[in-house]
Amino acid sequence: VAAPAKTSAKQGRTRRARGSINPADIIAGAFDYCRTTPVEELSMPQLAAHLKVGVTSIYWYFKSKRELIDAMTDEALVSFYESMPPLQGANWEEKLRNFFASFYELLGADELKCDLIVRRIGAHSEEGAIRAWPRAEELLETLIAAGFSAPMARHAFVTLSAYTQGILLVERTGQSSVVMRESASPASEEFAFGITNIISGLALLLPRKGRKGAVA
Amino acid sequence: VAAPAKTSAKQGRTRRARGSINPADIIAGAFDYCRTTPVEELSMPQLAAHLKVGVTSIYWYFKSKRELIDAMTDEALVSFYESMPPLQGANWEEKLRNFFASFYELLGADELKCDLIVRRIGAHSEEGAIRAWPRAEELLETLIAAGFSAPMARHAFVTLSAYTQGILLVERTGQSSVVMRESASPASEEFAFGITNIISGLALLLPRKGRKGAVA
DNA sequence: ACCTGAACACCGTTCAAGT
DNA sequence: ACCTGAACACCGTTCAAGT
């Protein structure tokens, strides 16, 4: 049957040393690889080639592709949290507005992070690295200090967060043309409208003051 | 080399007649198949088996898996639009609330439709079957009749739509535990809070009246 | 302990027929 | 015109080594 002559050759990548790869390198390489290819198209063999390792080596550190993408999501979350600037603003309204403006800008500018965090490509664990977001905690405290009850403050956060993610999703999937055939304002203006609107709705829930201008 | 004895047999599905499948059947079969398997895991060979056709037959009607899923999305949109009840409510606030409550309930109750329409699994065309949603048009007219400018009415729609989709997304991917470790209200209550809040924010934009109760 | 190619069962898609 | 199995290049994952 004529043995296939062993024309292996291929590329002759040399065998790598024992400690030459680790999870962090793989994840970093995966992020780098995804600057070219959308996550949903990431392939283990191609990632291995990009990293210059055998495919099987990746499986030494990650049980499955799913687990690798989960790890990427965790990494994306950490980097997202870290890049969120400290709370700024003269009052709770401004702090809220600035917080979600940063949220929107950060994820809007990074398709990969947006896919991982908002669209949840790997759609995994109930929790993982989600909670423990000190900045959000701080924001809730601000709201409570302003007079909101704790459950109210949580509702406010969830509303704004869902809205922001919804806008990111709608832009990301290009369905923004639902009711906007002609004119239509630029994305960030559209986003700002909703945030302003939600915040002014929240102000109405406060026991007293805040009705007029809390400007100074 | 001992020819493989032609143990074809397999299942002996009989060849189907000429007109025995059509796009509608395939899409219907795909929806049926997805009652068992998430869309993201749909496989052409498995769908073909489910439909009792050769895989290649599907390719006669759909150029690719992507095109098939796009067609499913169109179908999901049409069925979604059709299942939206007519506008109801004594005033624009109630109409808005009821519209988005139906939006939320309809997609929240159907994982597949939610994946196709909100998460956009096939993430395709700029438009497709998106526009031409008479019910939304009607809603915009209601808002305009209530005193909103046309761009304002559009903004309101986009805000509420993004929020609703964001909530669906957040629930669907189970990240609702962001800031909600303990207590946390049921999903629909959470949703209602945001809608109420957005609507009361919108009321503030109206030139006069609507400040107090527009109840009767 | 860590890195590896070959192999397995599958996938999306195309080809070259069959009717 | 429509339906089909076999075949192709790929994928995710595992096995059985190599060092």
Short mmCIF file of C-alpha atoms in Angstrom, two decimals, chain A residues 61-193:
data_model
loop_
_atom_site.label_atom_id
_atom_site.label_comp_id
_atom_site.label_asym_id
_atom_site.label_seq_id
_atom_site.Cartn_x
_atom_site.Cartn_y
_atom_site.Cartn_z
CA TYR A 61 -3.74 24.06 30.88
CA PHE A 62 -7.35 24.32 29.75
CA LYS A 63 -9.66 21.34 29.76
CA SER A 64 -11.63 22.65 26.81
CA LYS A 65 -12.13 25.56 24.46
CA ARG A 66 -15.03 26.65 26.65
CA GLU A 67 -12.75 26.82 29.66
CA LEU A 68 -10.23 28.87 27.73
CA ILE A 69 -12.86 31.36 26.63
CA ASP A 70 -14.20 31.52 30.17
CA ALA A 71 -10.71 32.42 31.28
CA MET A 72 -10.57 35.09 28.58
CA THR A 73 -13.86 36.47 29.89
CA ASP A 74 -12.52 36.62 33.42
CA GLU A 75 -9.44 38.39 32.14
CA ALA A 76 -11.58 40.82 30.14
CA LEU A 77 -13.66 41.58 33.23
CA VAL A 78 -10.61 42.24 35.36
CA SER A 79 -9.12 44.54 32.77
CA PHE A 80 -12.48 46.25 32.32
CA TYR A 81 -12.85 46.84 36.05
CA GLU A 82 -9.34 48.16 36.28
CA SER A 83 -9.77 50.55 33.41
CA MET A 84 -12.90 52.07 34.93
CA PRO A 85 -11.84 55.48 36.26
CA PRO A 86 -12.61 56.42 39.89
CA LEU A 87 -16.05 57.86 40.59
CA GLN A 88 -16.23 61.50 39.65
CA GLY A 89 -18.90 64.13 39.85
CA ALA A 90 -20.34 66.78 42.14
CA ASN A 91 -23.48 64.78 42.98
CA TRP A 92 -24.98 61.33 42.58
CA GLU A 93 -26.42 62.22 39.17
CA GLU A 94 -23.05 63.18 37.77
CA LYS A 95 -21.39 60.19 39.33
CA LEU A 96 -23.95 57.87 37.78
CA ARG A 97 -23.67 59.56 34.42
CA ASN A 98 -19.88 59.42 34.40
CA PHE A 99 -19.76 55.85 35.57
CA PHE A 100 -21.98 54.58 32.77
CA ALA A 101 -20.38 56.85 30.20
CA SER A 102 -17.08 55.13 30.98
CA PHE A 103 -18.80 51.74 30.91
CA TYR A 104 -20.19 52.54 27.48
CA GLU A 105 -17.01 53.99 26.04
CA LEU A 106 -14.74 51.26 27.32
CA LEU A 107 -16.80 48.39 25.96
CA GLY A 108 -17.91 50.23 22.86
CA ALA A 109 -14.29 50.73 21.88
CA ASP A 110 -13.35 47.09 22.31
CA GLU A 111 -15.33 44.61 20.26
CA LEU A 112 -13.67 41.61 21.82
CA LYS A 113 -14.31 42.67 25.41
CA CYS A 114 -17.86 43.57 24.45
CA ASP A 115 -18.43 40.13 22.96
CA LEU A 116 -16.96 38.41 25.99
CA ILE A 117 -18.61 40.54 28.66
CA VAL A 118 -21.88 41.67 27.14
CA ARG A 119 -22.76 39.10 24.50
CA ARG A 120 -21.22 36.41 26.66
CA ILE A 121 -19.83 34.28 23.88
CA GLY A 122 -18.79 31.53 26.24
CA ALA A 123 -21.95 32.08 28.36
CA HIS A 124 -20.68 30.40 31.50
CA SER A 125 -20.79 30.23 35.29
CA GLU A 126 -23.46 31.89 37.40
CA GLU A 127 -20.81 34.00 39.00
CA GLY A 128 -17.13 33.48 38.27
CA ALA A 129 -15.40 36.81 38.48
CA ILE A 130 -18.55 38.88 38.20
CA ARG A 131 -19.18 40.19 41.69
CA ALA A 132 -16.63 41.96 43.84
CA TRP A 133 -16.64 45.08 41.77
CA PRO A 134 -15.56 47.73 44.24
CA ARG A 135 -16.44 50.63 41.95
CA ALA A 136 -20.03 49.47 41.71
CA GLU A 137 -20.18 49.07 45.46
CA GLU A 138 -18.98 52.63 45.84
CA LEU A 139 -21.66 53.82 43.47
CA LEU A 140 -24.36 52.06 45.46
CA GLU A 141 -23.09 53.74 48.61
CA THR A 142 -23.25 57.09 46.89
CA LEU A 143 -26.86 56.47 46.00
CA ILE A 144 -27.71 55.38 49.51
CA ALA A 145 -26.00 58.45 50.92
CA ALA A 146 -28.14 60.52 48.56
CA GLY A 147 -31.27 59.10 50.15
CA PHE A 148 -32.13 55.98 48.14
CA SER A 149 -32.98 52.80 49.97
CA ALA A 150 -30.60 49.91 49.39
CA PRO A 151 -33.04 47.99 47.15
CA MET A 152 -33.78 51.16 45.24
CA ALA A 153 -30.10 51.79 44.68
CA ARG A 154 -29.71 48.25 43.35
CA HIS A 155 -32.64 48.71 41.02
CA ALA A 156 -31.13 51.90 39.74
CA PHE A 157 -27.84 50.18 39.08
CA VAL A 158 -29.45 47.24 37.32
CA THR A 159 -31.59 49.53 35.17
CA LEU A 160 -28.66 51.63 34.02
CA SER A 161 -26.46 48.61 33.52
CA ALA A 162 -29.07 46.74 31.48
CA TYR A 163 -29.72 49.86 29.43
CA THR A 164 -26.02 50.38 28.72
CA GLN A 165 -25.52 46.77 27.74
CA GLY A 166 -28.65 46.87 25.62
CA ILE A 167 -27.35 49.89 23.73
CA LEU A 168 -23.98 48.23 23.22
CA LEU A 169 -25.71 45.10 21.98
CA VAL A 170 -27.99 46.97 19.62
CA GLU A 171 -25.08 48.91 18.17
CA ARG A 172 -22.86 45.85 18.01
CA THR A 173 -25.41 43.87 16.04
CA GLY A 174 -26.34 46.84 13.90
CA GLN A 175 -30.06 46.69 14.53
CA SER A 176 -30.10 50.36 15.45
CA SER A 177 -32.04 50.96 12.28
CA VAL A 178 -35.21 49.56 13.84
CA VAL A 179 -37.04 52.83 13.88
CA MET A 180 -34.26 55.02 12.58
CA ARG A 181 -34.35 54.82 8.84
CA GLU A 182 -33.41 58.41 8.10
CA SER A 183 -31.74 61.08 10.22
CA ALA A 184 -30.84 59.36 13.51
CA SER A 185 -28.37 60.93 15.88
CA PRO A 186 -24.85 59.62 16.46
CA ALA A 187 -24.55 56.64 18.78
CA SER A 188 -23.12 58.45 21.79
CA GLU A 189 -25.88 61.08 21.68
CA GLU A 190 -28.49 58.35 21.55
CA PHE A 191 -26.85 56.71 24.54
CA ALA A 192 -26.70 59.97 26.48
CA PHE A 193 -30.41 60.57 25.98
#
